[in-house]
Amino acid sequence: MLAWAFSNVLKASALKAAELAASNFAVEGHTDAKGLPDYNLKLSQQRADAVQQFLVSQGVAGTRLVASGKGATQLANAANPLGAENRRVRIVNLE
């Protein structure tokens, strides 16, 4: 748990770096293919919102972040639609 927290604090720090000060970011929540599409969309939105809230709590301006849920529409591993790697949040630079 400590490694997870440390890793995420480092990521939040990176988004506050001077080189990225003018950048905005998409915070994309994703799910695996288990469950109904509506449920997965809601779950993925909740994941993205949670990460956005964490980043804001670490000092990243909320105006620079756009959270969106993608559900199971963009699987990281289409060969294994139920794989854990599909359950994730991506942070994408919009610049």
N, CA and C of each residue as an Amber inpcrd file, in Angstrom:
protein
   285
   0.8210000  -1.1900000   0.0000000   0.0000000   0.0000000   0.0000000
   0.8700000   1.2610000   0.0000000   1.9610000   1.2210000   0.7560000
   2.8500000   2.3710000   0.8180000   3.4660000   2.6590000  -0.5480000
   3.8530000   1.6180000  -1.2760000   4.4350000   1.8130000  -2.6060000
   3.4140000   2.4500000  -3.5450000   2.1460000   2.0120000  -3.4550000
   1.0880000   2.5930000  -4.2900000   0.9400000   4.0750000  -3.9900000
   0.8760000   4.4290000  -2.7100000   0.6990000   5.8250000  -2.3170000
   1.8810000   6.6660000  -2.7770000   3.0950000   6.1720000  -2.5790000
   4.2910000   6.9020000  -2.9850000   4.3000000   7.1170000  -4.4910000
   3.9690000   6.0680000  -5.2430000   3.9380000   6.1600000  -6.7000000
   2.9400000   7.2100000  -7.1670000   1.7780000   7.2380000  -6.5500000
   0.7540000   8.1880000  -6.9690000   1.0800000   9.6190000  -6.5710000
   1.7350000   9.8050000  -5.4440000   2.1800000  11.1470000  -5.0620000
   3.2170000  11.6350000  -6.0600000   4.1110000  10.7500000  -6.5110000
   5.0960000  11.1390000  -7.5280000   4.4090000  11.5500000  -8.8260000
   3.3710000  10.8110000  -9.2330000   2.6430000  11.1650000 -10.4510000
   1.9700000  12.5240000 -10.3080000   1.3890000  12.7840000  -9.1480000
   0.7690000  14.0910000  -8.9120000   1.8250000  15.1870000  -8.9740000
   2.9970000  14.9270000  -8.4080000   4.0860000  15.9060000  -8.4500000
   4.5090000  16.1750000  -9.8870000   4.5450000  15.1410000 -10.7070000
   4.9400000  15.3110000 -12.1060000   3.9610000  16.2240000 -12.8350000
   2.6750000  16.0970000 -12.5400000   1.6870000  16.9500000 -13.2140000
   1.8090000  18.4070000 -12.7930000   2.4620000  18.6530000 -11.6530000
   2.6660000  20.0320000 -11.1890000   3.9830000  20.6170000 -11.6730000
   4.7740000  19.8540000 -12.4180000   6.0800000  20.3260000 -12.8820000
   5.9270000  21.5390000 -13.8020000   6.9050000  22.3980000 -13.7590000
   6.8740000  23.6290000 -14.5620000   6.7160000  23.3290000 -16.0530000
   7.3330000  22.2400000 -16.5190000   7.2640000  21.8910000 -17.9440000
   5.8420000  21.5470000 -18.3840000   4.9910000  21.1790000 -17.4480000
   3.6130000  20.7900000 -17.7770000   2.5840000  21.8070000 -17.2900000
   3.0440000  22.9550000 -16.8300000   2.1550000  23.9460000 -16.2240000
   1.0470000  24.4060000 -17.1650000   1.3080000  24.4370000 -18.4580000
   0.2980000  24.8960000 -19.4190000  -0.5440000  23.7440000 -19.9750000
  -0.2740000  22.5320000 -19.5380000  -0.9600000  21.3620000 -20.0880000
  -2.2280000  21.0210000 -19.3200000  -3.2010000  20.5100000 -20.0430000
  -4.4190000  19.9560000 -19.4660000  -4.3990000  18.4510000 -19.6970000
  -5.1190000  17.7270000 -18.8510000  -5.0630000  16.2770000 -18.8940000
  -6.4410000  15.6490000 -18.8530000  -6.6080000  14.5900000 -19.6200000
  -7.7910000  13.7430000 -19.5270000  -7.4800000  12.6560000 -18.5090000
  -8.4020000  12.4250000 -17.6020000  -8.3000000  11.3360000 -16.6390000
  -9.3600000  10.3240000 -17.0750000  -8.9110000   9.2280000 -17.6770000
  -9.8150000   8.2490000 -18.2850000  -9.9280000   6.9980000 -17.4270000
 -11.1460000   6.6920000 -17.0030000 -11.4010000   5.4660000 -16.2740000
 -11.8120000   4.3660000 -17.2320000 -11.3600000   3.1450000 -16.9770000
 -11.6600000   1.9890000 -17.8290000 -12.0620000   0.8020000 -16.9600000
 -12.8050000  -0.1200000 -17.5480000 -13.1770000  -1.3620000 -16.8760000
 -12.8540000  -2.5450000 -17.7770000 -12.9770000  -3.7390000 -17.2010000
 -12.9260000  -4.9310000 -18.0380000 -14.3230000  -5.1420000 -18.6350000
 -14.5180000  -6.2280000 -19.3500000 -15.7720000  -6.4590000 -20.0580000
 -16.8220000  -7.1860000 -19.2180000 -16.5020000  -7.4830000 -17.9650000
 -17.4770000  -8.1360000 -17.0980000 -18.5530000  -7.1260000 -16.7110000
 -19.7960000  -7.5210000 -16.7500000 -20.8780000  -6.6320000 -16.3440000
 -21.5440000  -5.9650000 -17.5330000 -22.6270000  -5.2780000 -17.2300000
 -23.4020000  -4.5880000 -18.2600000 -22.7210000  -3.2860000 -18.6740000
 -22.8820000  -2.8900000 -19.9190000 -22.2370000  -1.6580000 -20.3940000
 -22.5660000  -0.4200000 -19.5490000 -23.8250000  -0.2440000 -19.1500000
 -24.1760000   0.9280000 -18.3440000 -23.4630000   0.9260000 -16.9970000
 -23.4000000  -0.2520000 -16.3750000 -22.7070000  -0.3800000 -15.0960000
 -21.2260000  -0.0680000 -15.2650000 -20.6030000  -0.6210000 -16.3050000
 -19.1760000  -0.3930000 -16.5440000 -18.8820000   1.0800000 -16.8130000
 -19.7690000   1.7370000 -17.5250000 -19.5780000   3.1620000 -17.8000000
 -19.6070000   3.9630000 -16.4980000 -20.5680000   3.6540000 -15.6280000
 -20.6720000   4.3470000 -14.3450000 -19.4460000   4.0540000 -13.4770000
 -19.0330000   2.7880000 -13.4120000 -17.8690000   2.4050000 -12.6130000
 -16.6070000   3.0980000 -13.1100000 -16.4240000   3.1330000 -14.4120000
 -15.2260000   3.7690000 -14.9610000 -15.2320000   5.2760000 -14.6950000
 -16.4100000   5.9000000 -14.7020000 -16.5100000   7.3240000 -14.3760000
 -16.1440000   7.5480000 -12.9090000 -16.5850000   6.6560000 -12.0400000
 -16.2420000   6.7650000 -10.6210000 -14.7310000   6.6390000 -10.4190000
 -14.0980000   5.7520000 -11.1580000 -12.6350000   5.6030000 -11.0690000
 -11.9350000   6.8900000 -11.4990000 -12.3700000   7.4350000 -12.6160000
 -11.7550000   8.6650000 -13.1150000 -11.9790000   9.8170000 -12.1400000
 -13.1790000   9.9170000 -11.5920000 -13.4720000  10.9750000 -10.6250000
 -12.6050000  10.8460000  -9.3770000 -12.4050000   9.6150000  -8.8970000
 -11.5910000   9.3920000  -7.6990000 -10.1480000   9.8250000  -7.9340000
  -9.6030000   9.5020000  -9.0800000  -8.2240000   9.9030000  -9.3900000
  -8.1350000  11.4150000  -9.5380000  -9.1220000  12.0110000 -10.1920000
  -9.1350000  13.4660000 -10.3220000  -9.1630000  14.1180000  -8.9380000
 -10.0060000  13.6270000  -8.0430000 -10.0830000  14.1770000  -6.6860000
  -8.7590000  14.0210000  -5.9510000  -8.1060000  12.8680000  -6.1270000
  -6.8040000  12.6590000  -5.4950000  -5.7860000  13.6790000  -6.0170000
  -5.7440000  13.8530000  -7.3350000  -4.7880000  14.7960000  -7.9140000
  -5.0350000  16.2100000  -7.4110000  -6.2910000  16.6030000  -7.3240000
  -6.6280000  17.9310000  -6.7980000  -6.1850000  18.0400000  -5.3390000
  -6.3740000  16.9730000  -4.5560000  -5.9550000  16.9950000  -3.1450000
  -4.4380000  17.1240000  -3.0070000  -3.7120000  16.7640000  -4.0630000
  -2.2460000  16.8630000  -4.0730000  -1.7590000  18.1680000  -4.6930000
  -2.6900000  19.0710000  -5.0190000  -2.3040000  20.3920000  -5.5030000
  -2.3800000  20.6130000  -7.0030000  -2.8600000  19.6260000  -7.7570000
  -3.0390000  19.8160000  -9.1950000  -4.3470000  20.5770000  -9.3910000
  -4.3240000  21.6430000 -10.1690000  -5.5230000  22.4510000 -10.3890000
  -6.6090000  21.6370000 -11.0920000  -7.7830000  21.5990000 -10.5100000
  -8.8990000  20.8540000 -11.0810000  -9.3000000  21.3410000 -12.4630000
  -9.0190000  22.5960000 -12.7520000  -9.3580000  23.1530000 -14.0660000
  -8.5030000  22.5510000 -15.1750000  -7.4220000  21.8850000 -14.8090000
  -6.5310000  21.2660000 -15.7960000  -6.8850000  19.8130000 -16.0670000
  -7.9030000  19.2940000 -15.3660000  -8.2440000  17.8720000 -15.4310000
  -9.6770000  17.6780000 -15.9190000  -9.8520000  16.7390000 -16.8480000
 -11.1830000  16.3810000 -17.3360000 -11.3440000  14.8740000 -17.1320000
 -12.2490000  14.4900000 -16.2310000 -12.4580000  13.0680000 -15.9370000
 -13.5540000  12.5140000 -16.8350000 -13.3140000  11.3150000 -17.3780000
 -14.3380000  10.6520000 -18.1880000 -14.2330000   9.1490000 -18.0370000
 -15.3970000   8.5200000 -18.0500000 -15.4540000   7.0670000 -17.9860000
 -15.6040000   6.4900000 -19.3790000 -14.8350000   5.4820000 -19.6790000
 -14.8620000   4.8450000 -20.9950000 -15.5060000   3.4620000 -20.9590000
 -15.8040000   2.9500000 -19.7620000 -16.3560000   1.6000000 -19.6600000
 -15.3700000   0.5890000 -20.2150000 -15.9080000  -0.3900000 -20.9540000
 -15.0730000  -1.4380000 -21.5500000 -14.8540000  -1.2010000 -23.0400000
 -14.9420000   0.0500000 -23.4680000 -14.8480000   0.3550000 -24.9020000
 -13.4190000   0.3800000 -25.4320000 -12.4420000   0.5290000 -24.5500000
 -11.0430000   0.6150000 -24.9860000 -10.1960000  -0.3180000 -24.1230000
 -10.3440000  -1.6000000 -24.3510000  -9.6320000  -2.5900000 -23.5460000
  -8.1260000  -2.5100000 -23.7860000  -7.3610000  -2.5890000 -22.7090000
  -5.8980000  -2.6290000 -22.8310000  -5.4550000  -3.9700000 -23.3850000
  -6.2300000  -5.0140000 -23.0920000  -5.9090000  -6.3570000 -23.5580000
  -7.1810000  -6.9850000 -24.1270000  -7.4490000  -6.7410000 -25.3950000
  -8.6510000  -7.2630000 -26.0400000  -8.6460000  -8.7890000 -26.1120000
  -7.4800000  -9.4050000 -26.0740000  -7.3920000 -10.8630000 -26.1060000
  -7.9000000 -11.4820000 -24.8020000  -7.8940000 -10.7020000 -23.7290000
  -8.4000000 -11.1590000 -22.4320000  -9.3170000 -10.0760000 -21.8750000
 -10.5580000  -9.9950000 -22.3540000 -11.4580000  -8.9110000 -21.9690000
 -11.7520000  -8.8210000 -20.4740000 -11.5220000  -9.9150000 -19.7360000
 -11.7730000  -9.8990000 -18.2950000 -10.4990000  -9.6780000 -17.4880000
  -9.3920000  -9.4540000 -18.1680000  -8.1000000  -9.2900000 -17.5060000
  -8.0280000  -8.0460000 -16.6370000  -7.2850000  -8.1740000 -15.5440000
  -7.1280000  -7.0760000 -14.5930000  -6.5200000  -5.8310000 -15.2330000
  -5.6810000  -6.0150000 -16.2450000  -5.0290000  -4.8580000 -16.8860000
  -6.0290000  -3.9370000 -17.5850000  -7.2310000  -4.4300000 -17.8250000
  -8.2720000  -3.5960000 -18.4360000  -8.9130000  -2.6510000 -17.4260000
  -8.7820000  -2.9520000 -16.1400000  -9.3330000  -2.1180000 -15.0770000
  -8.2590000  -1.1190000 -14.6680000  -8.3820000   0.1030000 -15.1840000
  -7.2950000   1.0560000 -15.0050000  -7.7910000   2.4860000 -15.1490000
  -6.9260000   3.4230000 -14.8130000  -7.1370000   4.8410000 -15.0870000
  -5.9030000   5.3330000 -15.8260000  -6.1440000   6.0050000 -16.9410000
  -5.0450000   6.5990000 -17.7300000  -5.1010000   8.1000000 -17.5790000
  -3.9280000   8.7040000 -17.5430000  -3.8280000  10.1700000 -17.5540000
  -3.1670000  10.5410000 -18.8690000  -3.8830000  11.3110000 -19.6780000
  -3.4380000  11.6240000 -21.0310000  -3.2520000  13.1350000 -21.1640000
  -2.0700000  13.5370000 -21.6290000  -1.7960000  14.9540000 -21.8700000
  -2.5940000  15.3920000 -23.1020000  -3.3960000  16.4220000 -22.9620000
  -4.2530000  16.8880000 -24.0560000  -3.5610000  17.8910000 -24.9720000
  -2.3180000  18.2160000 -24.6830000  -1.5910000  19.1950000 -25.5090000
  -0.9810000  18.5320000 -26.7180000
